[in-house]
Each structure stands twice: as structure tokens, then as C-alpha cells.
Short mmCIF file of C-alpha atoms in Angstrom, two decimals:
data_model
loop_
_atom_site.label_atom_id
_atom_site.label_comp_id
_atom_site.label_asym_id
_atom_site.label_seq_id
_atom_site.Cartn_x
_atom_site.Cartn_y
_atom_site.Cartn_z
CA MET G 1 82.15 84.30 102.66
CA LYS G 2 80.09 86.66 104.79
CA ILE G 3 80.24 90.46 104.62
CA ALA G 4 78.76 93.19 106.83
CA LEU G 5 77.72 96.33 105.00
CA TYR G 6 77.63 99.84 106.44
CA THR G 7 76.65 103.13 104.85
CA LYS G 8 74.98 106.41 105.78
CA SER G 9 71.54 105.32 106.94
CA ASN G 10 69.58 108.52 106.34
CA SER G 11 70.42 109.36 102.74
CA THR G 12 68.48 108.18 99.69
CA GLU G 13 71.46 108.98 97.47
CA ASN G 14 73.06 105.71 98.60
CA PHE G 15 70.19 103.45 97.52
CA GLN G 16 71.38 102.68 94.00
CA HIS G 17 74.97 102.17 95.10
CA ILE G 18 73.96 99.80 97.88
CA ILE G 19 71.57 97.76 95.72
CA SER G 20 74.20 97.46 93.00
CA LEU G 21 76.81 96.38 95.54
CA ILE G 22 74.52 93.76 97.09
CA LYS G 23 73.74 92.34 93.63
CA VAL G 24 77.45 92.00 92.83
CA LEU G 25 78.06 90.26 96.16
CA GLU G 26 75.17 87.84 95.59
CA GLU G 27 76.36 87.10 92.06
CA ASN G 28 79.64 86.02 93.64
CA LYS G 29 77.74 83.85 96.16
CA ILE G 30 78.76 86.06 99.08
CA ILE G 31 76.43 86.38 102.05
CA CYS G 32 75.70 90.05 102.71
CA GLU G 33 74.10 91.47 105.83
CA ILE G 34 73.48 95.16 106.46
CA ASP G 35 73.20 96.96 109.77
CA GLU G 36 69.75 97.19 111.28
CA ASN G 37 69.27 100.97 110.97
CA LEU G 38 70.22 100.98 107.30
CA TYR G 39 68.01 97.96 106.55
CA GLU G 40 64.94 99.58 108.11
CA PHE G 41 65.57 102.87 106.32
CA ILE G 42 66.02 101.26 102.91
CA SER G 43 63.00 98.98 103.41
CA LYS G 44 60.74 102.01 103.86
CA ASN G 45 61.79 103.41 100.50
CA LYS G 46 59.46 102.14 97.77
CA GLY G 47 62.13 102.32 95.11
CA SER G 48 64.80 100.42 97.00
CA LYS G 49 63.76 96.93 95.75
CA ILE G 50 65.50 95.39 98.74
CA ASP G 51 62.71 92.82 99.08
CA TYR G 52 63.87 91.23 95.84
CA LEU G 53 67.32 90.55 97.28
CA HIS G 54 68.37 87.93 99.78
CA THR G 55 70.24 90.21 102.15
CA ARG G 56 69.50 90.18 105.85
CA LYS G 57 70.03 92.62 108.69
CA PHE G 58 72.32 92.32 111.70
CA ILE G 59 72.24 94.17 114.99
CA GLN G 60 75.81 93.67 116.13
CA LEU G 61 79.02 92.49 114.50
CA ASP G 62 80.54 89.18 115.54
CA LYS G 63 83.38 86.94 114.41
CA SER G 64 81.20 85.16 111.85
CA PHE G 65 81.84 88.03 109.41
CA ASP G 66 84.84 87.78 107.10
CA TYR G 67 84.87 91.43 106.01
CA VAL G 68 83.21 94.77 106.66
CA ILE G 69 82.48 97.11 103.75
CA ALA G 70 81.83 100.79 104.49
CA VAL G 71 80.25 102.73 101.61
CA GLY G 72 80.43 106.52 101.90
CA GLY G 73 83.03 108.89 103.22
CA ASP G 74 85.57 108.74 106.00
CA GLY G 75 82.82 109.40 108.57
CA THR G 76 81.02 106.19 107.59
CA PHE G 77 84.32 104.34 107.69
CA LEU G 78 85.02 105.54 111.24
CA ARG G 79 81.56 104.46 112.40
CA ALA G 80 82.11 100.98 110.99
CA ALA G 81 85.61 100.80 112.48
CA LYS G 82 84.16 101.61 115.90
CA GLU G 83 81.75 98.69 115.60
CA ILE G 84 84.60 96.32 114.72
CA ALA G 85 86.42 97.17 117.98
CA ASP G 86 88.70 94.22 118.82
CA LEU G 87 87.07 91.67 116.48
CA ASN G 88 89.93 92.07 113.95
CA ILE G 89 87.58 91.90 110.97
CA PRO G 90 89.26 93.38 107.85
CA ILE G 91 87.50 96.50 106.56
CA ILE G 92 87.40 98.13 103.14
CA GLY G 93 86.20 101.69 102.57
CA ILE G 94 84.42 102.51 99.30
CA ASN G 95 83.72 106.12 98.39
CA LYS G 96 81.11 107.42 95.97
CA GLY G 97 83.21 109.82 93.92
CA ARG G 98 85.12 112.07 96.30
CA LEU G 99 88.59 111.02 97.37
CA GLY G 100 88.88 109.89 100.95
CA PHE G 101 91.91 109.09 103.07
CA LEU G 102 90.16 106.04 104.56
CA ALA G 103 87.37 105.30 102.07
CA SER G 104 89.83 105.18 99.21
CA SER G 105 88.38 102.56 96.84
CA ASN G 106 85.92 103.81 94.25
CA ILE G 107 82.36 102.50 93.88
CA GLU G 108 82.90 102.38 90.11
CA ASN G 109 85.40 99.55 90.65
CA ILE G 110 83.12 97.39 92.78
CA ASP G 111 83.23 94.34 90.46
CA GLN G 112 87.00 94.35 90.53
CA ILE G 113 87.09 94.91 94.30
CA VAL G 114 84.77 91.98 95.01
CA LYS G 115 86.82 89.67 92.76
CA LYS G 116 89.94 90.65 94.68
CA LEU G 117 88.22 89.84 97.97
CA VAL G 118 87.13 86.44 96.64
CA ASN G 119 90.65 85.67 95.39
CA LYS G 120 92.29 87.25 98.45
CA ASP G 121 94.22 89.47 96.07
CA TYR G 122 94.91 92.35 98.43
CA LYS G 123 97.19 93.56 101.18
CA ILE G 124 96.34 94.38 104.78
CA SER G 125 97.41 97.75 106.17
CA GLU G 126 97.44 97.64 109.97
CA ARG G 127 96.33 100.92 111.53
CA THR G 128 97.11 102.00 115.08
CA ILE G 129 94.19 102.44 117.48
CA ILE G 130 94.50 104.46 120.68
CA GLU G 131 92.42 104.22 123.83
CA VAL G 132 91.54 106.73 126.49
CA GLU G 133 90.57 105.83 130.07
CA PHE G 134 88.52 108.23 132.18
CA ASP G 135 85.99 107.90 134.99
CA GLY G 136 86.26 104.11 134.86
CA ARG G 137 85.45 104.05 131.14
CA LYS G 138 87.54 103.20 128.11
CA LYS G 139 87.00 104.52 124.58
CA TYR G 140 88.87 103.77 121.37
CA ALA G 141 89.84 106.00 118.46
CA LEU G 142 91.29 105.32 115.03
CA ASN G 143 91.87 109.00 114.20
CA GLU G 144 92.29 111.04 117.34
CA ILE G 145 91.39 111.80 120.91
CA ALA G 146 90.80 115.49 121.55
CA ILE G 147 90.14 117.67 124.58
CA SER G 148 88.54 121.06 124.01
CA ARG G 149 86.74 123.87 125.82
CA LYS G 150 82.96 123.80 126.15
CA ASN G 151 80.47 126.67 125.82
CA THR G 152 83.00 129.30 126.79
CA THR G 153 85.67 131.57 125.39
CA SER G 154 88.00 130.78 128.29
CA LEU G 155 91.14 128.79 127.56
CA ILE G 156 91.74 125.46 129.21
CA SER G 157 95.01 124.30 130.72
CA ILE G 158 96.20 120.80 129.87
CA LYS G 159 99.12 119.41 131.87
CA THR G 160 100.75 116.69 129.79
CA MET G 161 102.89 113.82 131.04
CA ILE G 162 104.70 111.18 128.97
CA ASP G 163 105.73 108.00 130.79
CA ASN G 164 105.33 109.88 134.08
CA GLN G 165 107.64 112.68 132.95
CA TYR G 166 106.34 116.22 132.66
CA LEU G 167 106.22 117.47 129.05
CA ASN G 168 104.30 120.74 128.95
CA THR G 169 101.18 122.58 130.06
CA TYR G 170 99.17 123.69 127.06
CA TRP G 171 97.09 126.87 127.40
CA ALA G 172 94.76 126.53 124.43
CA ASP G 173 91.28 125.86 123.12
CA GLY G 174 92.26 122.21 123.33
CA LEU G 175 94.71 119.47 122.47
CA ILE G 176 94.57 116.71 119.83
CA ILE G 177 96.38 113.40 120.25
CA SER G 178 96.37 111.90 116.78
CA THR G 179 97.37 108.56 115.26
CA PRO G 180 99.14 108.44 111.87
CA THR G 181 95.75 107.62 110.31
CA GLY G 182 94.20 110.68 111.93
CA SER G 183 97.09 112.96 111.01
CA THR G 184 95.26 113.89 107.79
CA GLY G 185 92.12 114.91 109.68
CA TYR G 186 91.48 117.28 112.59
CA SER G 187 95.16 117.46 113.47
CA LEU G 188 96.12 118.55 109.95
CA SER G 189 93.52 121.32 109.98
CA CYS G 190 95.12 122.65 113.18
CA GLY G 191 98.59 122.72 111.69
CA GLY G 192 99.77 119.20 112.55
CA PRO G 193 102.10 117.17 110.31
CA ILE G 194 101.10 114.36 107.95
CA ILE G 195 102.44 110.99 109.12
CA LEU G 196 102.41 107.86 106.99
CA PRO G 197 100.35 104.98 108.43
CA ASN G 198 103.26 102.64 109.17
CA ALA G 199 105.02 105.19 111.37
CA GLU G 200 104.83 104.12 115.02
CA SER G 201 104.10 107.61 116.27
CA LEU G 202 101.46 109.87 117.75
CA VAL G 203 101.07 113.62 117.29
CA PHE G 204 100.28 116.25 119.93
CA THR G 205 98.60 119.16 118.14
CA PRO G 206 97.44 122.13 120.28
CA ILE G 207 94.24 123.87 119.18
CA ALA G 208 94.75 127.67 118.99
CA PRO G 209 97.41 127.74 121.72
CA HIS G 210 97.84 130.90 123.78
CA ASN G 211 101.53 130.19 124.30
CA LEU G 212 102.64 130.69 120.69
CA ASN G 213 105.82 128.64 121.12
CA ALA G 214 103.64 125.53 121.49
CA ARG G 215 104.01 123.51 118.32
CA PRO G 216 102.87 120.06 117.15
CA LEU G 217 105.04 117.31 118.60
CA VAL G 218 105.61 113.77 117.30
CA VAL G 219 106.17 111.14 120.00
CA PRO G 220 106.60 107.33 120.02
CA ASP G 221 103.26 105.53 120.24
CA ASN G 222 104.39 103.05 122.91
CA GLN G 223 104.49 105.64 125.68
CA LYS G 224 101.77 106.30 128.25
CA ILE G 225 100.17 109.75 128.09
CA ASP G 226 98.51 111.34 131.12
CA LEU G 227 96.52 114.56 130.98
CA GLU G 228 95.26 116.81 133.76
CA ILE G 229 92.86 119.62 132.85
CA SER G 230 92.05 122.85 134.64
CA SER G 231 89.74 125.69 133.67
CA ARG G 232 87.48 128.43 135.02
CA GLU G 233 84.59 126.32 133.79
CA LYS G 234 83.39 123.10 135.39
CA GLU G 235 83.30 120.99 132.22
CA CYS G 236 85.16 120.45 128.97
CA LEU G 237 84.68 118.19 125.96
CA LEU G 238 86.41 114.90 125.24
CA SER G 239 86.08 113.32 121.81
CA ALA G 240 87.19 109.90 120.58
CA ASP G 241 86.72 110.15 116.82
CA SER G 242 82.97 110.78 116.39
CA GLU G 243 81.99 110.19 120.04
CA ILE G 244 81.82 113.30 122.24
CA PHE G 245 81.55 113.42 126.03
CA SER G 246 81.17 116.21 128.58
CA ILE G 247 83.58 115.60 131.41
CA SER G 248 84.55 117.44 134.59
CA VAL G 249 87.73 119.49 134.28
CA LYS G 250 88.97 117.56 137.29
CA THR G 251 88.92 114.34 135.27
CA LYS G 252 92.29 112.68 134.74
CA LEU G 253 92.84 111.07 131.35
CA SER G 254 95.18 108.22 130.47
CA ILE G 255 95.92 107.52 126.79
CA ASN G 256 97.70 104.44 125.42
CA LYS G 257 98.14 102.55 122.19
CA SER G 258 95.58 99.76 122.03
CA LYS G 259 96.70 96.13 121.88
CA HIS G 260 94.61 95.57 118.73
CA LYS G 261 94.89 97.28 115.37
CA LEU G 262 92.45 97.95 112.57
CA GLN G 263 92.91 95.63 109.56
CA LEU G 264 92.44 97.86 106.51
CA VAL G 265 92.03 96.07 103.16
CA ASP G 266 94.17 97.56 100.39
CA THR G 267 93.04 96.35 96.97
CA GLY G 268 95.55 98.53 95.15
CA ASP G 269 93.04 100.60 93.14
CA SER G 270 94.12 103.69 95.06
CA ASP G 271 96.97 104.52 97.41
CA LEU G 272 97.61 107.08 100.12
CA LEU G 273 100.39 108.92 98.32
CA ASN G 274 98.20 109.40 95.27
CA THR G 275 95.33 110.56 97.48
CA LEU G 276 97.61 113.07 99.20
CA ARG G 277 98.73 114.47 95.86
CA GLU G 278 95.17 114.77 94.59
CA LYS G 279 93.55 116.20 97.73
CA LEU G 280 96.38 118.58 98.59
CA TYR G 281 97.23 119.51 94.99
CA TRP G 282 100.85 118.47 95.37
CA GLY G 283 102.89 118.60 92.19
CA LYS G 284 100.39 120.82 90.35
CA ASP G 285 103.17 123.29 89.56
CA LYS G 286 103.96 122.95 85.85
CA ARG G 287 107.65 122.58 86.72
CA THR G 288 106.89 119.23 88.40
CA GLU G 289 104.34 117.80 85.93
CA GLN G 290 105.26 114.40 84.58
#
């Protein structure tokens, strides 16, 4: 078995966790390789002891890897997911204490998690990925694609079409098109609904809309979405998860569900419903305590 390891590559707080994880993997005779930036950063730290381990570095993922492990928060998970692209390598997110919607397994349970990987004692949760085409380029997102104003207080206008039918023109600071996975992120903070991962839907969530009757809208994920932007300014911002681009307001955007999905490993040591209750304090009323 061969595993690719990702974590935040500029934080010494991860050293002990990473070294402990690598040791557990080696004890189970699992080949572990870590991304180049992280390897170089850890190697420069005198206390890392990475030279005593047999791990190697990799520059780019390929199909020789059986799993990807992302240690950190949801941001680290998204970075690793971006590198997987269409390779269909299963990924597991391990957090270091704080609950995460994506990095849901706890570092304290690493021995148990590795044993489950070895024994294939887990489930795969398939997560929808969306793609945006613009200016001859294509970018993918696990969470959301968002359009927003840039360096100005002026609103932008976003004409929205679904399967070539006119839906609405949003006058707002921007618009978020979110997957079910991303519904607990940026979209949620802007008033969007929470959607469970197996729902075949996308969410349109306007950002501070000027037309106050504009509300989040849930649509089927198999429909083509076309956006046309207009503004007093020449540029606006387009983001695909953590990637941000400056684009001309004359740019036309086409958004579709990707043909490939992210394979998320579920070892059962945490679940989304429990995470929702804990992070959002659901059921904390004494009348509902069990």
C-alpha cells in the first residue's frame, strides 16, 4: 500500500503529528510519501527527526498512490483534493482537535484509522465536484465557485441562465454556486441552506443582494449554468475553492457538474450529522438532551 501525505507546510505545530503518523504507517508496512514543499520544510527543522524515517517526497500525485491523507483542517483537505483532480484516489481528512466538516477523523485515532485502511474497513462517500469554464480554461471545485466584486463598493450584476433558460439577474456583491459539500462553508455564512452530501443538488447563494427578494435557491446538479457579469468596474473576482482569479466583467462563465467525483474515505469514527450538531450547537436545549 502506498499513501500520499499532505499537511500545512509552514507550521511547526504539525511536526509531532506528522512524525507519529509516518511511524504508524511504517509499522504497518505502508509506503508513505509526502509532498515536496512539506518535506523540505520539515527537513530544515532540527527537531523533526525525518532523516530517521524511510519516507520520501513526491512532486505530483499519480495513480500509483492508493490513498491520500490530509492532516489539518478543511483548507488542507481542499488543497489535497485539488491535487487529486480526476485520479480518483480515495482521500481521508484527519484533524488535530477541532471538528471539521471534511477533515472529520481525529488524529488521536490514527492507529485505528490505519488498521481500517489496511483491512479496507470503511465506506466511500462520493462527493460532487463542479467545474467552471472561462477564457478557454477549466477549473474544478469541491466546495463552491463564487463571483464577487473587486476593489470597489459598486455592486455587480450577474445574469443567470439554467439550461439556456433565464433565471434571474442578481444585483449583489457576488454569487456563490455551492455543492452539497460546500453548503456548510461560504454559502452557509451567507445564509444558504445545509444540504447533505448525497443530495444531487447545487445551491445559488447571493452575497449581500441589493434586491432583497433574492434568496438562496436549490437546483438539480445535472443542469448547465451560464453566467454573464456586468459592472461599472472592468474586473471582478472568480474563485474555485481556494484559487482566486481576476477576470474581465465581460467574461462569460459556464458551470457544470464534473464527470468525476471525490472519493472520501469514511472510517466511521465521526459522521456529518454528529459534526453538525457539535459545530452548530444543535440540541443543546435542555428539553432535547438525551
